[in-house]
PDB file of C-alpha atoms in Angstrom:
ATOM      1  CA  SER A   1      33.087  37.449 -19.012  1.00 33.00           C
ATOM      2  CA  ASN A   2      33.123  33.709 -18.362  1.00 32.00           C
ATOM      3  CA  TYR A   3      36.884  33.678 -18.920  1.00 39.00           C
ATOM      4  CA  CYS A   4      37.420  36.352 -16.258  1.00 46.00           C
ATOM      5  CA  ILE A   5      35.166  34.613 -13.738  1.00 43.00           C
ATOM      6  CA  PHE A   6      36.960  31.346 -14.383  1.00 37.00           C
ATOM      7  CA  MET A   7      40.322  32.975 -13.869  1.00 42.00           C
ATOM      8  CA  LEU A   8      39.244  34.597 -10.589  1.00 40.00           C
ATOM      9  CA  ILE A   9      37.872  31.380  -9.193  1.00 33.00           C
ATOM     10  CA  SER A  10      40.731  29.163 -10.285  1.00 33.00           C
ATOM     11  CA  ALA A  11      43.526  31.644  -9.631  1.00 33.00           C
ATOM     12  CA  PRO A  12      42.404  34.455  -7.271  1.00 42.00           C
ATOM     13  CA  ASP A  13      45.993  35.643  -6.851  1.00 55.00           C
ATOM     14  CA  ASN A  14      45.814  36.985 -10.411  1.00 77.00           C
ATOM     15  CA  PHE A  15      43.687  39.871  -9.150  1.00 81.00           C
ATOM     16  CA  THR A  16      44.603  41.323  -5.759  1.00 89.00           C
ATOM     17  CA  ILE A  17      43.791  44.382  -3.647  1.00 92.00           C
ATOM     18  CA  THR A  18      46.354  45.231  -0.983  1.00 93.00           C
ATOM     19  CA  PRO A  19      45.333  45.587   1.734  1.00 94.00           C
ATOM     20  CA  ALA A  20      42.070  43.704   1.192  1.00 89.00           C
ATOM     21  CA  GLU A  21      40.454  45.662   4.032  1.00 93.00           C
ATOM     22  CA  ILE A  22      41.302  49.009   5.598  1.00 95.00           C
ATOM     23  CA  VAL A  23      40.040  50.671   8.766  1.00 96.00           C
ATOM     24  CA  VAL A  24      40.430  54.432   8.723  1.00 96.00           C
ATOM     25  CA  ARG A  25      39.396  57.256  11.006  1.00 96.00           C
ATOM     26  CA  TYR A  26      37.048  59.805   9.486  1.00 95.00           C
ATOM     27  CA  GLY A  27      39.119  62.628   7.982  1.00 94.00           C
ATOM     28  CA  ASP A  28      42.361  60.629   7.751  1.00 96.00           C
ATOM     29  CA  PRO A  29      44.121  59.602   4.504  1.00 96.00           C
ATOM     30  CA  ALA A  30      43.496  56.195   2.933  1.00 95.00           C
ATOM     31  CA  SER A  31      45.076  54.220   0.098  1.00 95.00           C
ATOM     32  CA  ALA A  32      45.257  50.780  -1.524  1.00 95.00           C
ATOM     33  CA  ASN A  33      46.928  49.053  -4.469  1.00 94.00           C
ATOM     34  CA  CYS A  34      45.236  46.861  -7.045  1.00 93.00           C
ATOM     35  CA  SER A  35      47.376  44.497  -9.121  1.00 91.00           C
ATOM     36  CA  THR A  36      46.960  41.672 -11.609  1.00 88.00           C
ATOM     37  CA  SER A  37      49.063  39.114 -13.420  1.00 84.00           C
ATOM     38  CA  VAL A  38      46.437  38.466 -16.094  1.00 83.00           C
ATOM     39  CA  SER A  39      48.332  38.435 -19.401  1.00 81.00           C
ATOM     40  CA  ASP A  40      45.572  39.775 -21.640  1.00 82.00           C
ATOM     41  CA  ALA A  41      44.618  42.799 -19.525  1.00 84.00           C
ATOM     42  CA  ALA A  42      43.995  45.850 -21.676  1.00 86.00           C
ATOM     43  CA  GLY A  43      43.979  48.113 -18.625  1.00 89.00           C
ATOM     44  CA  MET A  44      42.701  48.604 -15.103  1.00 91.00           C
ATOM     45  CA  GLY A  45      41.422  51.381 -12.850  1.00 92.00           C
ATOM     46  CA  TRP A  46      39.378  52.404  -9.803  1.00 93.00           C
ATOM     47  CA  GLU A  47      35.742  53.413  -9.700  1.00 92.00           C
ATOM     48  CA  ALA A  48      35.133  55.519  -6.578  1.00 90.00           C
ATOM     49  CA  THR A  49      33.209  58.589  -5.456  1.00 86.00           C
ATOM     50  CA  PHE A  50      36.536  60.040  -4.357  1.00 84.00           C
ATOM     51  CA  GLY A  51      39.961  59.168  -5.710  1.00 85.00           C
ATOM     52  CA  GLY A  52      38.699  57.359  -8.810  1.00 87.00           C
ATOM     53  CA  VAL A  53      41.316  56.387 -11.425  1.00 89.00           C
ATOM     54  CA  GLY A  54      40.517  55.964 -15.130  1.00 86.00           C
ATOM     55  CA  LEU A  55      41.755  53.144 -17.354  1.00 86.00           C
ATOM     56  CA  THR A  56      45.474  52.698 -16.734  1.00 84.00           C
ATOM     57  CA  THR A  57      48.049  50.303 -18.058  1.00 87.00           C
ATOM     58  CA  ALA A  58      48.288  47.069 -16.044  1.00 81.00           C
ATOM     59  CA  PRO A  59      49.619  45.472 -13.884  1.00 90.00           C
ATOM     60  CA  THR A  60      49.133  47.946 -10.969  1.00 90.00           C
ATOM     61  CA  VAL A  61      46.874  50.873 -10.164  1.00 93.00           C
ATOM     62  CA  HIS A  62      46.955  52.961  -6.969  1.00 94.00           C
ATOM     63  CA  TRP A  63      43.946  54.493  -5.205  1.00 94.00           C
ATOM     64  CA  ALA A  64      44.385  57.212  -2.573  1.00 94.00           C
ATOM     65  CA  VAL A  65      42.523  60.033  -0.853  1.00 94.00           C
ATOM     66  CA  LYS A  66      44.178  62.621   1.385  1.00 94.00           C
ATOM     67  CA  LYS A  67      41.155  63.128   3.604  1.00 94.00           C
ATOM     68  CA  LEU A  68      38.457  60.477   3.764  1.00 93.00           C
ATOM     69  CA  GLU A  69      35.175  62.199   4.612  1.00 91.00           C
ATOM     70  CA  VAL A  70      32.635  59.760   3.169  1.00 89.00           C
ATOM     71  CA  TRP A  71      30.958  57.070   5.267  1.00 88.00           C
ATOM     72  CA  ASP A  72      29.743  54.642   2.604  1.00 86.00           C
ATOM     73  CA  LEU A  73      32.641  54.750   0.152  1.00 88.00           C
ATOM     74  CA  GLN A  74      33.172  51.464  -1.743  1.00 90.00           C
ATOM     75  CA  PRO A  75      36.122  51.818  -4.146  1.00 93.00           C
ATOM     76  CA  LEU A  76      35.985  49.220  -6.888  1.00 92.00           C
ATOM     77  CA  CYS A  77      39.043  48.033  -8.801  1.00 91.00           C
ATOM     78  CA  PHE A  78      38.280  46.815 -12.312  1.00 89.00           C
ATOM     79  CA  ILE A  79      40.228  45.069 -15.068  1.00 89.00           C
ATOM     80  CA  THR A  80      39.302  45.363 -18.740  1.00 87.00           C
ATOM     81  CA  LEU A  81      40.473  42.483 -20.868  1.00 85.00           C
ATOM     82  CA  LYS A  82      41.488  42.750 -24.517  1.00 84.00           C
ATOM     83  CA  ASN A  83      38.193  41.169 -25.544  1.00 84.00           C
ATOM     84  CA  ASN A  84      36.427  44.015 -23.614  1.00 83.00           C
ATOM     85  CA  ASP A  85      35.241  41.728 -20.822  1.00 82.00           C
ATOM     86  CA  GLN A  86      35.580  43.129 -17.298  1.00 82.00           C
ATOM     87  CA  CYS A  87      35.922  41.828 -13.767  1.00 84.00           C
ATOM     88  CA  ASP A  88      36.184  43.760 -10.534  1.00 86.00           C
ATOM     89  CA  LYS A  89      36.784  43.635  -6.809  1.00 89.00           C
ATOM     90  CA  THR A  90      35.618  45.967  -4.036  1.00 91.00           C
ATOM     91  CA  LEU A  91      37.922  47.329  -1.375  1.00 93.00           C
ATOM     92  CA  ASN A  92      36.387  46.779   2.055  1.00 93.00           C
ATOM     93  CA  ILE A  93      36.578  50.030   4.017  1.00 94.00           C
ATOM     94  CA  THR A  94      35.443  50.704   7.573  1.00 94.00           C
ATOM     95  CA  VAL A  95      35.332  54.392   8.443  1.00 94.00           C
ATOM     96  CA  TYR A  96      35.139  55.059  12.159  1.00 96.00           C
ATOM     97  CA  LYS A  97      34.664  58.018  14.439  1.00 95.00           C
ATOM     98  CA  THR A  98      35.008  58.134  18.215  1.00 95.00           C
ATOM     99  CA  PRO A  99      32.070  59.567  20.222  1.00 95.00           C
ATOM    100  CA  ASP A 100      31.539  63.298  20.485  1.00 95.00           C
ATOM    101  CA  LYS A 101      30.603  62.807  24.119  1.00 96.00           C
ATOM    102  CA  VAL A 102      30.249  60.094  26.747  1.00 97.00           C
ATOM    103  CA  SER A 103      28.330  61.082  29.853  1.00 96.00           C
ATOM    104  CA  ILE A 104      26.581  59.495  32.838  1.00 95.00           C
ATOM    105  CA  LEU A 105      23.228  61.023  33.709  1.00 92.00           C
ATOM    106  CA  ASP A 106      22.652  62.064  37.313  1.00 84.00           C
ATOM    107  CA  ASN A 107      19.329  60.649  38.477  1.00 82.00           C
ATOM    108  CA  GLY A 108      19.759  61.754  42.062  1.00 83.00           C
ATOM    109  CA  PRO A 109      21.038  59.928  45.141  1.00 86.00           C
ATOM    110  CA  MET A 110      20.932  56.163  45.503  1.00 88.00           C
ATOM    111  CA  VAL A 111      19.320  54.379  48.431  1.00 87.00           C
ATOM    112  CA  GLU A 112      21.178  51.523  50.085  1.00 86.00           C
ATOM    113  CA  GLY A 113      19.763  48.134  49.147  1.00 87.00           C
ATOM    114  CA  LYS A 114      17.410  49.434  46.445  1.00 89.00           C
ATOM    115  CA  GLU A 115      17.849  48.871  42.706  1.00 91.00           C
ATOM    116  CA  TYR A 116      19.319  51.826  40.849  1.00 92.00           C
ATOM    117  CA  HIS A 117      19.966  52.450  37.161  1.00 92.00           C
ATOM    118  CA  LEU A 118      23.005  54.376  35.946  1.00 93.00           C
ATOM    119  CA  LYS A 119      22.543  55.575  32.365  1.00 93.00           C
ATOM    120  CA  CYS A 120      25.437  56.319  30.035  1.00 94.00           C
ATOM    121  CA  ASP A 121      24.762  58.308  26.867  1.00 94.00           C
ATOM    122  CA  ILE A 122      27.217  57.920  23.968  1.00 94.00           C
ATOM    123  CA  SER A 123      26.632  60.413  21.173  1.00 94.00           C
ATOM    124  CA  ASP A 124      27.582  60.307  17.485  1.00 93.00           C
ATOM    125  CA  VAL A 125      29.874  57.283  17.260  1.00 94.00           C
ATOM    126  CA  VAL A 126      30.512  55.342  14.035  1.00 93.00           C
ATOM    127  CA  PRO A 127      30.043  52.460  13.511  1.00 93.00           C
ATOM    128  CA  ALA A 128      27.696  52.292  16.499  1.00 90.00           C
ATOM    129  CA  ASP A 129      27.252  48.524  16.234  1.00 89.00           C
ATOM    130  CA  LYS A 130      30.983  48.016  16.863  1.00 92.00           C
ATOM    131  CA  VAL A 131      30.925  49.760  20.237  1.00 93.00           C
ATOM    132  CA  LYS A 132      31.488  47.817  23.443  1.00 92.00           C
ATOM    133  CA  VAL A 133      30.456  49.626  26.619  1.00 93.00           C
ATOM    134  CA  LYS A 134      32.423  48.978  29.798  1.00 94.00           C
ATOM    135  CA  TRP A 135      31.650  50.188  33.312  1.00 94.00           C
ATOM    136  CA  TYR A 136      34.222  50.840  36.014  1.00 95.00           C
ATOM    137  CA  ARG A 137      33.887  51.401  39.748  1.00 94.00           C
ATOM    138  CA  ASN A 138      36.913  53.160  41.240  1.00 95.00           C
ATOM    139  CA  ASP A 139      38.953  52.152  38.158  1.00 90.00           C
ATOM    140  CA  GLU A 140      38.002  48.471  38.546  1.00 93.00           C
ATOM    141  CA  TYR A 141      36.051  46.791  35.745  1.00 93.00           C
ATOM    142  CA  VAL A 142      32.521  45.982  36.867  1.00 88.00           C
ATOM    143  CA  GLN A 143      31.735  42.366  36.030  1.00 71.00           C
ATOM    144  CA  ASP A 144      29.072  41.414  38.571  1.00 59.00           C
ATOM    145  CA  MET A 145      26.502  44.046  37.627  1.00 60.00           C
ATOM    146  CA  VAL A 146      23.917  43.860  34.847  1.00 62.00           C
ATOM    147  CA  SER A 147      24.397  46.159  31.853  1.00 67.00           C
ATOM    148  CA  ASP A 148      21.964  46.732  28.984  1.00 74.00           C
ATOM    149  CA  THR A 149      22.921  48.563  25.780  1.00 77.00           C
ATOM    150  CA  HIS A 150      20.611  50.093  23.158  1.00 81.00           C
ATOM    151  CA  VAL A 151      21.967  51.213  19.778  1.00 79.00           C
ATOM    152  CA  ASP A 152      20.126  53.783  17.661  1.00 71.00           C
ATOM    153  CA  PRO A 153      21.456  53.191  14.109  1.00 65.00           C
ATOM    154  CA  HIS A 154      19.732  56.274  12.678  1.00 71.00           C
ATOM    155  CA  ASN A 155      21.693  58.882  14.615  1.00 80.00           C
ATOM    156  CA  ASN A 156      24.633  56.751  15.824  1.00 88.00           C
ATOM    157  CA  ASN A 157      23.780  57.207  19.500  1.00 91.00           C
ATOM    158  CA  ILE A 158      24.020  54.575  22.208  1.00 92.00           C
ATOM    159  CA  SER A 159      22.403  54.325  25.628  1.00 92.00           C
ATOM    160  CA  ALA A 160      23.864  51.912  28.157  1.00 92.00           C
ATOM    161  CA  ILE A 161      22.228  51.194  31.516  1.00 92.00           C
ATOM    162  CA  LEU A 162      24.021  49.689  34.495  1.00 92.00           C
ATOM    163  CA  THR A 163      21.755  48.146  37.128  1.00 91.00           C
ATOM    164  CA  ILE A 164      23.185  48.091  40.632  1.00 91.00           C
ATOM    165  CA  ILE A 165      21.985  47.516  44.171  1.00 91.00           C
ATOM    166  CA  PRO A 166      24.156  49.993  46.073  1.00 91.00           C
ATOM    167  CA  LYS A 167      25.742  49.247  49.397  1.00 88.00           C
ATOM    168  CA  LYS A 168      26.829  51.664  52.052  1.00 84.00           C
ATOM    169  CA  ASP A 169      30.438  51.312  50.829  1.00 86.00           C
ATOM    170  CA  ASP A 170      29.394  52.627  47.404  1.00 90.00           C
ATOM    171  CA  ASN A 171      28.913  56.098  48.855  1.00 90.00           C
ATOM    172  CA  GLY A 172      31.596  58.294  47.301  1.00 91.00           C
ATOM    173  CA  ALA A 173      32.573  55.644  44.717  1.00 94.00           C
ATOM    174  CA  ASN A 174      33.518  56.837  41.219  1.00 95.00           C
ATOM    175  CA  PHE A 175      31.629  55.196  38.351  1.00 95.00           C
ATOM    176  CA  THR A 176      32.848  55.706  34.782  1.00 96.00           C
ATOM    177  CA  CYS A 177      31.512  54.570  31.424  1.00 95.00           C
ATOM    178  CA  VAL A 178      33.919  53.702  28.593  1.00 95.00           C
ATOM    179  CA  ALA A 179      32.916  53.336  24.929  1.00 94.00           C
ATOM    180  CA  GLU A 180      35.373  51.144  23.010  1.00 95.00           C
ATOM    181  CA  LEU A 181      35.372  50.691  19.229  1.00 95.00           C
ATOM    182  CA  HIS A 182      36.242  47.087  18.372  1.00 95.00           C
ATOM    183  CA  LEU A 183      37.002  47.160  14.647  1.00 95.00           C
ATOM    184  CA  GLY A 184      38.439  43.707  14.055  1.00 92.00           C
ATOM    185  CA  GLU A 185      41.895  42.414  13.217  1.00 91.00           C
ATOM    186  CA  ASN A 186      42.688  45.339  10.939  1.00 91.00           C
ATOM    187  CA  GLY A 187      41.487  47.946  13.392  1.00 93.00           C
ATOM    188  CA  PRO A 188      43.810  50.173  15.429  1.00 94.00           C
ATOM    189  CA  GLN A 189      45.409  48.904  18.619  1.00 94.00           C
ATOM    190  CA  PRO A 190      44.818  49.788  21.338  1.00 94.00           C
ATOM    191  CA  VAL A 191      41.169  50.105  20.439  1.00 95.00           C
ATOM    192  CA  PRO A 192      39.851  53.686  20.154  1.00 96.00           C
ATOM    193  CA  ALA A 193      37.945  54.628  23.298  1.00 96.00           C
ATOM    194  CA  ALA A 194      36.219  57.544  24.989  1.00 96.00           C
ATOM    195  CA  THR A 195      35.549  57.822  28.732  1.00 96.00           C
ATOM    196  CA  SER A 196      32.922  59.718  30.681  1.00 96.00           C
ATOM    197  CA  GLU A 197      33.631  62.066  33.537  1.00 96.00           C
ATOM    198  CA  PRO A 198      33.458  60.190  36.862  1.00 96.00           C
ATOM    199  CA  TYR A 199      30.024  59.923  38.438  1.00 95.00           C
ATOM    200  CA  ILE A 200      30.401  60.210  42.200  1.00 94.00           C
ATOM    201  CA  ALA A 201      27.768  58.067  43.878  1.00 93.00           C
ATOM    202  CA  VAL A 202      25.771  59.400  46.811  1.00 90.00           C
ATOM    203  CA  VAL A 203      24.217  56.496  48.705  1.00 88.00           C
ATOM    204  CA  HIS A 204      21.585  57.285  51.304  1.00 83.00           C
ATOM    205  CA  CYS A 205      21.333  54.791  54.135  1.00 73.00           C
ATOM    206  CA  GLU A 206      17.954  53.133  54.397  1.00 63.00           C
ATOM    207  CA  PHE A 207      18.380  53.103  58.165  1.00 56.00           C
ATOM    208  CA  PRO A 208      20.756  55.149  60.303  1.00 56.00           C
ATOM    209  CA  VAL A 209      23.560  53.190  61.922  1.00 52.00           C
ATOM    210  CA  LEU A 210      24.633  53.830  65.485  1.00 48.00           C
ATOM    211  CA  PHE A 211      28.114  53.159  66.850  1.00 46.00           C
ATOM    212  CA  PHE A 212      28.644  52.937  70.610  1.00 46.00           C
ATOM    213  CA  GLN A 213      31.597  52.372  72.876  1.00 45.00           C
ATOM    214  CA  PRO A 214      29.894  52.604  76.258  1.00 45.00           C
ATOM    215  CA  ALA A 215      31.831  52.616  79.493  1.00 43.00           C
ATOM    216  CA  LYS A 216      30.418  50.163  82.012  1.00 44.00           C
ATOM    217  CA  HIS A 217      31.183  52.506  84.864  1.00 45.00           C
ATOM    218  CA  SER A 218      31.778  56.204  84.961  1.00 44.00           C
ATOM    219  CA  PRO A 219      33.343  57.838  88.026  1.00 49.00           C
ATOM    220  CA  ASP A 220      31.408  60.602  89.683  1.00 46.00           C
ATOM    221  CA  VAL A 221      32.035  64.169  88.523  1.00 42.00           C
ATOM    222  CA  SER A 222      33.982  63.233  85.386  1.00 45.00           C
ATOM    223  CA  HIS A 223      33.664  63.973  81.715  1.00 43.00           C
ATOM    224  CA  SER A 224      31.701  61.462  79.671  1.00 49.00           C
ATOM    225  CA  ASP A 225      33.710  58.813  77.885  1.00 50.00           C
ATOM    226  CA  ILE A 226      30.678  57.331  76.168  1.00 55.00           C
ATOM    227  CA  SER A 227      31.158  57.550  72.425  1.00 55.00           C
ATOM    228  CA  CYS A 228      27.980  57.677  70.389  1.00 62.00           C
ATOM    229  CA  GLN A 229      28.320  58.485  66.723  1.00 64.00           C
ATOM    230  CA  PRO A 230      25.129  58.109  64.663  1.00 68.00           C
ATOM    231  CA  GLU A 231      25.949  57.633  61.005  1.00 67.00           C
ATOM    232  CA  GLY A 232      23.644  57.981  58.047  1.00 69.00           C
ATOM    233  CA  ILE A 233      23.068  59.766  54.765  1.00 69.00           C
ATOM    234  CA  PRO A 234      21.378  62.189  55.069  1.00 73.00           C
ATOM    235  CA  GLU A 235      22.867  62.831  58.500  1.00 75.00           C
ATOM    236  CA  PRO A 236      20.318  61.659  61.095  1.00 77.00           C
ATOM    237  CA  ASP A 237      18.765  63.715  63.863  1.00 79.00           C
ATOM    238  CA  THR A 238      19.333  62.277  67.340  1.00 78.00           C
ATOM    239  CA  VAL A 239      17.281  62.341  70.529  1.00 81.00           C
ATOM    240  CA  TRP A 240      18.425  61.117  73.966  1.00 81.00           C
ATOM    241  CA  PHE A 241      16.150  59.465  76.523  1.00 81.00           C
ATOM    242  CA  LYS A 242      16.765  58.632  80.203  1.00 80.00           C
ATOM    243  CA  ASP A 243      14.471  56.177  81.920  1.00 80.00           C
ATOM    244  CA  GLY A 244      11.991  56.669  79.082  1.00 79.00           C
ATOM    245  CA  LYS A 245      11.938  60.476  79.267  1.00 80.00           C
ATOM    246  CA  GLN A 246      13.363  62.688  76.555  1.00 78.00           C
ATOM    247  CA  MET A 247      16.437  64.705  77.481  1.00 77.00           C
ATOM    248  CA  MET A 248      17.336  68.110  76.157  1.00 70.00           C
ATOM    249  CA  GLU A 249      20.946  66.975  75.674  1.00 67.00           C
ATOM    250  CA  SER A 250      23.237  64.176  76.779  1.00 61.00           C
ATOM    251  CA  PRO A 251      25.194  64.814  80.020  1.00 59.00           C
ATOM    252  CA  GLN A 252      28.772  66.004  79.747  1.00 58.00           C
ATOM    253  CA  ILE A 253      29.474  65.667  83.480  1.00 61.00           C
ATOM    254  CA  TRP A 254      28.249  62.466  85.119  1.00 63.00           C
ATOM    255  CA  ARG A 255      27.121  62.244  88.751  1.00 68.00           C
ATOM    256  CA  ARG A 256      25.733  59.405  90.816  1.00 67.00           C
ATOM    257  CA  GLN A 257      22.179  60.548  90.243  1.00 73.00           C
ATOM    258  CA  ASP A 258      22.759  60.176  86.494  1.00 73.00           C
ATOM    259  CA  SER A 259      22.838  56.375  86.777  1.00 76.00           C
ATOM    260  CA  GLY A 260      20.065  54.737  84.811  1.00 78.00           C
ATOM    261  CA  GLU A 261      18.891  53.473  81.459  1.00 80.00           C
ATOM    262  CA  TYR A 262      19.794  55.614  78.477  1.00 78.00           C
ATOM    263  CA  SER A 263      18.690  55.299  74.895  1.00 79.00           C
ATOM    264  CA  ILE A 264      19.345  57.273  71.755  1.00 81.00           C
ATOM    265  CA  VAL A 265      17.140  57.369  68.682  1.00 82.00           C
ATOM    266  CA  ALA A 266      18.582  58.423  65.311  1.00 81.00           C
ATOM    267  CA  THR A 267      16.200  59.325  62.480  1.00 80.00           C
ATOM    268  CA  ASN A 268      16.451  60.402  58.860  1.00 78.00           C
ATOM    269  CA  LYS A 269      13.930  60.326  56.022  1.00 73.00           C
ATOM    270  CA  TYR A 270      14.703  56.682  55.274  1.00 73.00           C
ATOM    271  CA  GLY A 271      14.068  55.304  58.735  1.00 73.00           C
ATOM    272  CA  LYS A 272      15.353  55.219  62.273  1.00 76.00           C
ATOM    273  CA  ASP A 273      17.487  53.158  64.624  1.00 77.00           C
ATOM    274  CA  SER A 274      17.937  53.126  68.369  1.00 76.00           C
ATOM    275  CA  HIS A 275      20.292  51.830  71.012  1.00 75.00           C
ATOM    276  CA  THR A 276      19.873  51.375  74.757  1.00 76.00           C
ATOM    277  CA  LEU A 277      22.502  51.109  77.471  1.00 74.00           C
ATOM    278  CA  TYR A 278      22.529  51.130  81.273  1.00 74.00           C
ATOM    279  CA  LEU A 279      25.039  53.398  82.938  1.00 73.00           C
ATOM    280  CA  ASP A 280      26.345  53.069  86.495  1.00 70.00           C
ATOM    281  CA  VAL A 281      28.019  56.169  87.875  1.00 64.00           C
ATOM    282  CA  LEU A 282      30.296  55.128  90.749  1.00 62.00           C
ATOM    283  CA  CYS A 283      31.749  57.304  93.482  1.00 55.00           C
ATOM    284  CA  GLU A 284      35.453  57.981  93.386  1.00 53.00           C
ATOM    285  CA  PHE A 285      36.789  58.487  96.926  1.00 47.00           C
ATOM    286  CA  LEU A 286      39.878  60.637  97.374  1.00 45.00           C
ATOM    287  CA  CYS A 287      41.819  59.762 100.546  1.00 45.00           C
ATOM    288  CA  ASN A 288      44.302  62.254 101.957  1.00 48.00           C
ATOM    289  CA  LYS A 289      47.482  60.714 103.314  1.00 47.00           C
ATOM    290  CA  MET A 290      47.688  61.152 107.105  1.00 46.00           C
ATOM    291  CA  ASN A 291      50.497  63.317 108.432  1.00 48.00           C
ATOM    292  CA  THR A 292      52.286  61.088 111.033  1.00 47.00           C
ATOM    293  CA  ASN A 293      54.514  63.955 112.171  1.00 50.00           C
ATOM    294  CA  GLN A 294      51.648  65.688 113.895  1.00 45.00           C
TER     295      GLN A 294
END
């Protein structure tokens, strides 16, 4: 026993597993070779739950399984020396499995300017502690938002929460959650990943926004060219006032007597906004050209 330990420490190349580490997807084939240049080896083999190989003549023994369906498999290559001493090495295996499902939970509409939490559930992924969760907004990686990830090692589930303070421009934006398996230098490239269906954000405005393009003067008996477009989510209700009195509807034809102070109030469940303008309706005189032949 001491002789074998001495040999391994002083000359580790005398006992080699190739590759020293393998990363394999659950259900795929796996294999490795074990070799030695020890001169007094009586034989060598593999101890494994699956694919084990009994004592075989040195210097090489092959281990293989056609379909790896064990999570904690640790194949062990052993050498038996002529004096019956043994030494061994374990093949490092990482078995991985991409998530069954990645989904973003819908917690209802967002409100502009108020903190909101998007939750991404990642189910049945192995190894869960090798998962990196990435968030994207309209296919752009989100770097300026806070993300918190919780790993449940018992059932291989992950919950990731993205904290955002939505803006008006986020309405209609697509948020996606990506679970990437980072399995080290020997892992597959590109890294295995699973992506959620897009979550389409609905952002309610805290206050309605009013857009106006008022005409300073409007000729008598003409159609209105005052553009007033209240904007909000949910769509706001609007009320017109003239000289402080509520109107049934805004005028479509303007006359001189319509001159005055107008205001519009837009309201939804998150608040209200208003805008006031003064409108002058001017007379437009039509002069007939005199007939000088009369």
